[in-house]
């Protein structure tokens, strides 16, 4: 699958999840996606083997101190199928899916995984290291889990 094919396929999945809205990539190539009242970003990277990245900004406006980076290293050792890192004054939580393997259920699973890791980790990171929470309007995992079987807030 070529990158342009993967991007077209991702756009078709995003249209399904957003009730038919046409997704538009920003200047970085990221699609903003609201799913279960949470904001995600989705992008396609790679030329020979395209990969779909789903990520959230867990904490914004936070400095990369040695203590924060050490904590992110601990988090990365504890979680599966995602990674947590600092870039551009932000802590991101991200997962990758091979574009050829992506289907709507896989996309929903990627979003759910990013959401659960973010909601579990972001509040304590912001409390300890500063910055501001940006994910899920500061909802808790318990509040969003109530919606696990209901698709809500799906729009770009």
JSON list of C-alpha atoms in Angstrom, two decimals:
[
{"chain": "A", "resi": 1, "resn": "UNK", "atom": "CA", "xyz": [0.00, 0.00, 0.00]},
{"chain": "A", "resi": 2, "resn": "UNK", "atom": "CA", "xyz": [1.36, 3.42, -0.96]},
{"chain": "A", "resi": 3, "resn": "UNK", "atom": "CA", "xyz": [1.16, 6.44, 1.33]},
{"chain": "A", "resi": 4, "resn": "UNK", "atom": "CA", "xyz": [-1.46, 8.15, -0.84]},
{"chain": "A", "resi": 5, "resn": "UNK", "atom": "CA", "xyz": [-3.61, 5.00, -0.74]},
{"chain": "A", "resi": 6, "resn": "UNK", "atom": "CA", "xyz": [-3.17, 4.76, 3.03]},
{"chain": "A", "resi": 7, "resn": "UNK", "atom": "CA", "xyz": [-4.15, 8.41, 3.45]},
{"chain": "A", "resi": 8, "resn": "UNK", "atom": "CA", "xyz": [-7.27, 7.95, 1.33]},
{"chain": "A", "resi": 9, "resn": "UNK", "atom": "CA", "xyz": [-8.21, 4.86, 3.36]},
{"chain": "A", "resi": 10, "resn": "UNK", "atom": "CA", "xyz": [-7.64, 6.68, 6.66]},
{"chain": "A", "resi": 11, "resn": "UNK", "atom": "CA", "xyz": [-9.83, 9.52, 5.42]},
{"chain": "A", "resi": 12, "resn": "UNK", "atom": "CA", "xyz": [-12.61, 7.03, 4.61]},
{"chain": "A", "resi": 13, "resn": "UNK", "atom": "CA", "xyz": [-12.38, 5.53, 8.11]},
{"chain": "A", "resi": 14, "resn": "UNK", "atom": "CA", "xyz": [-12.44, 9.02, 9.62]},
{"chain": "A", "resi": 15, "resn": "UNK", "atom": "CA", "xyz": [-15.55, 9.88, 7.59]},
{"chain": "A", "resi": 16, "resn": "UNK", "atom": "CA", "xyz": [-17.28, 6.81, 9.09]},
{"chain": "A", "resi": 17, "resn": "UNK", "atom": "CA", "xyz": [-16.31, 7.82, 12.60]},
{"chain": "A", "resi": 18, "resn": "UNK", "atom": "CA", "xyz": [-17.36, 11.43, 12.14]},
{"chain": "A", "resi": 19, "resn": "UNK", "atom": "CA", "xyz": [-20.75, 10.90, 10.55]},
{"chain": "A", "resi": 20, "resn": "UNK", "atom": "CA", "xyz": [-19.64, 11.70, 7.02]},
{"chain": "A", "resi": 21, "resn": "UNK", "atom": "CA", "xyz": [-17.61, 14.86, 7.69]},
{"chain": "A", "resi": 22, "resn": "UNK", "atom": "CA", "xyz": [-14.71, 15.22, 5.27]},
{"chain": "A", "resi": 23, "resn": "UNK", "atom": "CA", "xyz": [-11.45, 15.15, 7.22]},
{"chain": "A", "resi": 24, "resn": "UNK", "atom": "CA", "xyz": [-8.90, 17.85, 6.47]},
{"chain": "A", "resi": 25, "resn": "UNK", "atom": "CA", "xyz": [-5.25, 17.50, 7.40]},
{"chain": "A", "resi": 26, "resn": "UNK", "atom": "CA", "xyz": [-3.53, 20.46, 9.03]},
{"chain": "A", "resi": 27, "resn": "UNK", "atom": "CA", "xyz": [-0.17, 21.91, 7.96]},
{"chain": "A", "resi": 28, "resn": "UNK", "atom": "CA", "xyz": [1.64, 19.02, 9.72]},
{"chain": "A", "resi": 29, "resn": "UNK", "atom": "CA", "xyz": [-0.48, 16.40, 7.94]},
{"chain": "A", "resi": 30, "resn": "UNK", "atom": "CA", "xyz": [-2.45, 15.64, 11.12]},
{"chain": "A", "resi": 31, "resn": "UNK", "atom": "CA", "xyz": [-6.20, 15.03, 11.15]},
{"chain": "A", "resi": 32, "resn": "UNK", "atom": "CA", "xyz": [-8.01, 16.29, 14.25]},
{"chain": "A", "resi": 33, "resn": "UNK", "atom": "CA", "xyz": [-10.58, 13.71, 15.34]},
{"chain": "A", "resi": 34, "resn": "UNK", "atom": "CA", "xyz": [-13.10, 13.92, 18.16]},
{"chain": "A", "resi": 35, "resn": "UNK", "atom": "CA", "xyz": [-14.14, 10.48, 19.41]},
{"chain": "A", "resi": 36, "resn": "UNK", "atom": "CA", "xyz": [-15.93, 9.78, 22.71]},
{"chain": "A", "resi": 37, "resn": "UNK", "atom": "CA", "xyz": [-15.58, 13.45, 23.61]},
{"chain": "A", "resi": 38, "resn": "UNK", "atom": "CA", "xyz": [-11.80, 13.19, 23.32]},
{"chain": "A", "resi": 39, "resn": "UNK", "atom": "CA", "xyz": [-9.51, 14.91, 20.83]},
{"chain": "A", "resi": 40, "resn": "UNK", "atom": "CA", "xyz": [-7.06, 12.74, 18.91]},
{"chain": "A", "resi": 41, "resn": "UNK", "atom": "CA", "xyz": [-4.68, 13.43, 16.10]},
{"chain": "A", "resi": 42, "resn": "UNK", "atom": "CA", "xyz": [-4.18, 10.95, 13.28]},
{"chain": "A", "resi": 43, "resn": "UNK", "atom": "CA", "xyz": [-1.45, 10.96, 10.66]},
{"chain": "A", "resi": 44, "resn": "UNK", "atom": "CA", "xyz": [0.01, 8.67, 8.03]},
{"chain": "A", "resi": 45, "resn": "UNK", "atom": "CA", "xyz": [3.80, 8.39, 7.93]},
{"chain": "A", "resi": 46, "resn": "UNK", "atom": "CA", "xyz": [6.28, 6.34, 5.93]},
{"chain": "A", "resi": 47, "resn": "UNK", "atom": "CA", "xyz": [6.60, 5.82, 2.21]},
{"chain": "A", "resi": 48, "resn": "UNK", "atom": "CA", "xyz": [7.41, 2.18, 1.62]},
{"chain": "A", "resi": 49, "resn": "UNK", "atom": "CA", "xyz": [5.46, 0.84, 4.59]},
{"chain": "A", "resi": 50, "resn": "UNK", "atom": "CA", "xyz": [2.87, 3.44, 5.65]},
{"chain": "A", "resi": 51, "resn": "UNK", "atom": "CA", "xyz": [1.98, 3.58, 9.33]},
{"chain": "A", "resi": 52, "resn": "UNK", "atom": "CA", "xyz": [-1.04, 5.27, 10.90]},
{"chain": "A", "resi": 53, "resn": "UNK", "atom": "CA", "xyz": [-0.26, 7.12, 14.12]},
{"chain": "A", "resi": 54, "resn": "UNK", "atom": "CA", "xyz": [-2.99, 7.96, 16.62]},
{"chain": "A", "resi": 55, "resn": "UNK", "atom": "CA", "xyz": [-1.92, 10.31, 19.38]},
{"chain": "A", "resi": 56, "resn": "UNK", "atom": "CA", "xyz": [-3.06, 12.76, 22.00]},
{"chain": "A", "resi": 57, "resn": "UNK", "atom": "CA", "xyz": [-1.52, 15.78, 23.65]},
{"chain": "A", "resi": 58, "resn": "UNK", "atom": "CA", "xyz": [-1.69, 14.63, 27.26]},
{"chain": "A", "resi": 59, "resn": "UNK", "atom": "CA", "xyz": [0.00, 17.65, 28.86]},
{"chain": "A", "resi": 60, "resn": "UNK", "atom": "CA", "xyz": [0.83, 20.96, 27.16]},
{"chain": "A", "resi": 61, "resn": "UNK", "atom": "CA", "xyz": [3.14, 23.79, 28.19]},
{"chain": "A", "resi": 62, "resn": "UNK", "atom": "CA", "xyz": [5.50, 21.56, 30.16]},
{"chain": "A", "resi": 63, "resn": "UNK", "atom": "CA", "xyz": [9.29, 21.78, 30.21]},
{"chain": "A", "resi": 64, "resn": "UNK", "atom": "CA", "xyz": [11.46, 18.74, 29.49]},
{"chain": "A", "resi": 65, "resn": "UNK", "atom": "CA", "xyz": [13.19, 18.46, 32.86]},
{"chain": "A", "resi": 66, "resn": "UNK", "atom": "CA", "xyz": [15.41, 15.50, 33.70]},
{"chain": "A", "resi": 67, "resn": "UNK", "atom": "CA", "xyz": [12.80, 14.44, 36.26]},
{"chain": "A", "resi": 68, "resn": "UNK", "atom": "CA", "xyz": [9.98, 14.49, 33.70]},
{"chain": "A", "resi": 69, "resn": "UNK", "atom": "CA", "xyz": [12.01, 12.54, 31.17]},
{"chain": "A", "resi": 70, "resn": "UNK", "atom": "CA", "xyz": [12.89, 9.95, 33.81]},
{"chain": "A", "resi": 71, "resn": "UNK", "atom": "CA", "xyz": [9.20, 9.60, 34.68]},
{"chain": "A", "resi": 72, "resn": "UNK", "atom": "CA", "xyz": [8.26, 9.17, 31.00]},
{"chain": "A", "resi": 73, "resn": "UNK", "atom": "CA", "xyz": [10.86, 6.44, 30.78]},
{"chain": "A", "resi": 74, "resn": "UNK", "atom": "CA", "xyz": [9.20, 4.65, 33.71]},
{"chain": "A", "resi": 75, "resn": "UNK", "atom": "CA", "xyz": [5.77, 5.04, 32.08]},
{"chain": "A", "resi": 76, "resn": "UNK", "atom": "CA", "xyz": [7.08, 3.62, 28.81]},
{"chain": "A", "resi": 77, "resn": "UNK", "atom": "CA", "xyz": [8.43, 0.58, 30.65]},
{"chain": "A", "resi": 78, "resn": "UNK", "atom": "CA", "xyz": [4.99, -0.06, 32.18]},
{"chain": "A", "resi": 79, "resn": "UNK", "atom": "CA", "xyz": [2.60, 0.43, 29.23]},
{"chain": "A", "resi": 80, "resn": "UNK", "atom": "CA", "xyz": [2.04, -1.72, 26.17]},
{"chain": "A", "resi": 81, "resn": "UNK", "atom": "CA", "xyz": [1.23, -0.83, 22.57]},
{"chain": "A", "resi": 82, "resn": "UNK", "atom": "CA", "xyz": [1.94, 2.88, 23.00]},
{"chain": "A", "resi": 83, "resn": "UNK", "atom": "CA", "xyz": [4.70, 5.28, 23.87]},
{"chain": "A", "resi": 84, "resn": "UNK", "atom": "CA", "xyz": [4.90, 8.48, 25.85]},
{"chain": "A", "resi": 85, "resn": "UNK", "atom": "CA", "xyz": [7.37, 11.22, 24.98]},
{"chain": "A", "resi": 86, "resn": "UNK", "atom": "CA", "xyz": [8.07, 14.94, 25.24]},
{"chain": "A", "resi": 87, "resn": "UNK", "atom": "CA", "xyz": [8.30, 17.13, 22.16]},
{"chain": "A", "resi": 88, "resn": "UNK", "atom": "CA", "xyz": [7.74, 20.86, 21.67]},
{"chain": "A", "resi": 89, "resn": "UNK", "atom": "CA", "xyz": [6.63, 21.61, 25.26]},
{"chain": "A", "resi": 90, "resn": "UNK", "atom": "CA", "xyz": [4.11, 18.75, 25.09]},
{"chain": "A", "resi": 91, "resn": "UNK", "atom": "CA", "xyz": [3.81, 15.21, 26.41]},
{"chain": "A", "resi": 92, "resn": "UNK", "atom": "CA", "xyz": [2.31, 13.02, 23.70]},
{"chain": "A", "resi": 93, "resn": "UNK", "atom": "CA", "xyz": [0.85, 9.54, 23.97]},
{"chain": "A", "resi": 94, "resn": "UNK", "atom": "CA", "xyz": [0.95, 7.69, 20.69]},
{"chain": "A", "resi": 95, "resn": "UNK", "atom": "CA", "xyz": [0.29, 4.31, 19.13]},
{"chain": "A", "resi": 96, "resn": "UNK", "atom": "CA", "xyz": [1.05, 3.06, 15.63]},
{"chain": "A", "resi": 97, "resn": "UNK", "atom": "CA", "xyz": [-0.89, 0.72, 13.35]},
{"chain": "A", "resi": 98, "resn": "UNK", "atom": "CA", "xyz": [0.41, -0.65, 10.09]},
{"chain": "A", "resi": 99, "resn": "UNK", "atom": "CA", "xyz": [-1.76, 1.01, 7.44]},
{"chain": "A", "resi": 100, "resn": "UNK", "atom": "CA", "xyz": [-2.39, -2.31, 5.64]},
{"chain": "A", "resi": 101, "resn": "UNK", "atom": "CA", "xyz": [-3.77, -3.77, 8.87]},
{"chain": "A", "resi": 102, "resn": "UNK", "atom": "CA", "xyz": [-5.98, -0.84, 9.84]},
{"chain": "A", "resi": 103, "resn": "UNK", "atom": "CA", "xyz": [-9.74, -1.33, 9.86]},
{"chain": "A", "resi": 104, "resn": "UNK", "atom": "CA", "xyz": [-12.49, 0.55, 11.70]},
{"chain": "A", "resi": 105, "resn": "UNK", "atom": "CA", "xyz": [-12.30, -1.76, 14.73]},
{"chain": "A", "resi": 106, "resn": "UNK", "atom": "CA", "xyz": [-8.52, -1.34, 14.85]},
{"chain": "A", "resi": 107, "resn": "UNK", "atom": "CA", "xyz": [-8.85, 2.42, 14.63]},
{"chain": "A", "resi": 108, "resn": "UNK", "atom": "CA", "xyz": [-11.36, 2.45, 17.48]},
{"chain": "A", "resi": 109, "resn": "UNK", "atom": "CA", "xyz": [-9.05, 0.21, 19.51]},
{"chain": "A", "resi": 110, "resn": "UNK", "atom": "CA", "xyz": [-6.11, 2.58, 18.90]},
{"chain": "A", "resi": 111, "resn": "UNK", "atom": "CA", "xyz": [-8.21, 5.55, 20.06]},
{"chain": "A", "resi": 112, "resn": "UNK", "atom": "CA", "xyz": [-9.41, 3.66, 23.15]},
{"chain": "A", "resi": 113, "resn": "UNK", "atom": "CA", "xyz": [-5.86, 2.66, 24.05]},
{"chain": "A", "resi": 114, "resn": "UNK", "atom": "CA", "xyz": [-4.49, 6.20, 23.68]},
{"chain": "A", "resi": 115, "resn": "UNK", "atom": "CA", "xyz": [-7.45, 7.50, 25.70]},
{"chain": "A", "resi": 116, "resn": "UNK", "atom": "CA", "xyz": [-7.00, 5.04, 28.56]},
{"chain": "A", "resi": 117, "resn": "UNK", "atom": "CA", "xyz": [-3.24, 5.62, 28.85]},
{"chain": "A", "resi": 118, "resn": "UNK", "atom": "CA", "xyz": [-3.71, 9.38, 28.64]},
{"chain": "A", "resi": 119, "resn": "UNK", "atom": "CA", "xyz": [-6.47, 9.54, 31.22]},
{"chain": "A", "resi": 120, "resn": "UNK", "atom": "CA", "xyz": [-4.48, 7.35, 33.57]},
{"chain": "A", "resi": 121, "resn": "UNK", "atom": "CA", "xyz": [-1.14, 9.15, 33.24]},
{"chain": "A", "resi": 122, "resn": "UNK", "atom": "CA", "xyz": [-1.80, 12.79, 32.32]},
{"chain": "A", "resi": 123, "resn": "UNK", "atom": "CA", "xyz": [-3.29, 14.09, 35.59]},
{"chain": "A", "resi": 124, "resn": "UNK", "atom": "CA", "xyz": [-0.38, 12.88, 37.71]},
{"chain": "A", "resi": 125, "resn": "UNK", "atom": "CA", "xyz": [2.18, 14.13, 35.18]},
{"chain": "A", "resi": 126, "resn": "UNK", "atom": "CA", "xyz": [0.60, 17.60, 35.16]},
{"chain": "A", "resi": 127, "resn": "UNK", "atom": "CA", "xyz": [0.34, 17.66, 38.96]},
{"chain": "A", "resi": 128, "resn": "UNK", "atom": "CA", "xyz": [4.00, 16.72, 39.42]},
{"chain": "A", "resi": 129, "resn": "UNK", "atom": "CA", "xyz": [5.65, 18.58, 36.54]},
{"chain": "A", "resi": 130, "resn": "UNK", "atom": "CA", "xyz": [3.31, 21.45, 35.65]},
{"chain": "A", "resi": 131, "resn": "UNK", "atom": "CA", "xyz": [1.67, 22.18, 32.35]},
{"chain": "A", "resi": 132, "resn": "UNK", "atom": "CA", "xyz": [-1.97, 21.92, 31.50]},
{"chain": "A", "resi": 133, "resn": "UNK", "atom": "CA", "xyz": [-4.23, 19.00, 30.73]},
{"chain": "A", "resi": 134, "resn": "UNK", "atom": "CA", "xyz": [-5.67, 19.07, 27.24]},
{"chain": "A", "resi": 135, "resn": "UNK", "atom": "CA", "xyz": [-7.31, 15.68, 26.86]},
{"chain": "A", "resi": 136, "resn": "UNK", "atom": "CA", "xyz": [-11.00, 14.83, 27.21]},
{"chain": "A", "resi": 137, "resn": "UNK", "atom": "CA", "xyz": [-11.84, 18.11, 28.87]},
{"chain": "A", "resi": 138, "resn": "UNK", "atom": "CA", "xyz": [-10.13, 16.64, 31.92]},
{"chain": "A", "resi": 139, "resn": "UNK", "atom": "CA", "xyz": [-12.54, 13.70, 32.11]},
{"chain": "A", "resi": 140, "resn": "UNK", "atom": "CA", "xyz": [-11.59, 10.69, 34.16]},
{"chain": "A", "resi": 141, "resn": "UNK", "atom": "CA", "xyz": [-11.28, 7.16, 32.84]},
{"chain": "A", "resi": 142, "resn": "UNK", "atom": "CA", "xyz": [-14.41, 6.19, 34.80]},
{"chain": "A", "resi": 143, "resn": "UNK", "atom": "CA", "xyz": [-16.42, 8.94, 33.12]},
{"chain": "A", "resi": 144, "resn": "UNK", "atom": "CA", "xyz": [-15.38, 7.89, 29.62]},
{"chain": "A", "resi": 145, "resn": "UNK", "atom": "CA", "xyz": [-15.71, 4.15, 30.32]},
{"chain": "A", "resi": 146, "resn": "UNK", "atom": "CA", "xyz": [-19.44, 4.66, 30.69]},
{"chain": "A", "resi": 147, "resn": "UNK", "atom": "CA", "xyz": [-19.45, 5.39, 26.96]},
{"chain": "A", "resi": 148, "resn": "UNK", "atom": "CA", "xyz": [-17.47, 2.31, 25.89]},
{"chain": "A", "resi": 149, "resn": "UNK", "atom": "CA", "xyz": [-20.31, 0.83, 23.86]},
{"chain": "A", "resi": 150, "resn": "UNK", "atom": "CA", "xyz": [-21.72, 4.09, 22.57]},
{"chain": "A", "resi": 151, "resn": "UNK", "atom": "CA", "xyz": [-20.11, 6.25, 19.94]},
{"chain": "A", "resi": 152, "resn": "UNK", "atom": "CA", "xyz": [-20.45, 9.86, 20.98]},
{"chain": "A", "resi": 153, "resn": "UNK", "atom": "CA", "xyz": [-18.99, 13.17, 19.96]},
{"chain": "A", "resi": 154, "resn": "UNK", "atom": "CA", "xyz": [-17.70, 11.95, 16.65]},
{"chain": "A", "resi": 155, "resn": "UNK", "atom": "CA", "xyz": [-16.83, 14.99, 14.62]},
{"chain": "A", "resi": 156, "resn": "UNK", "atom": "CA", "xyz": [-13.80, 16.77, 13.27]}
]
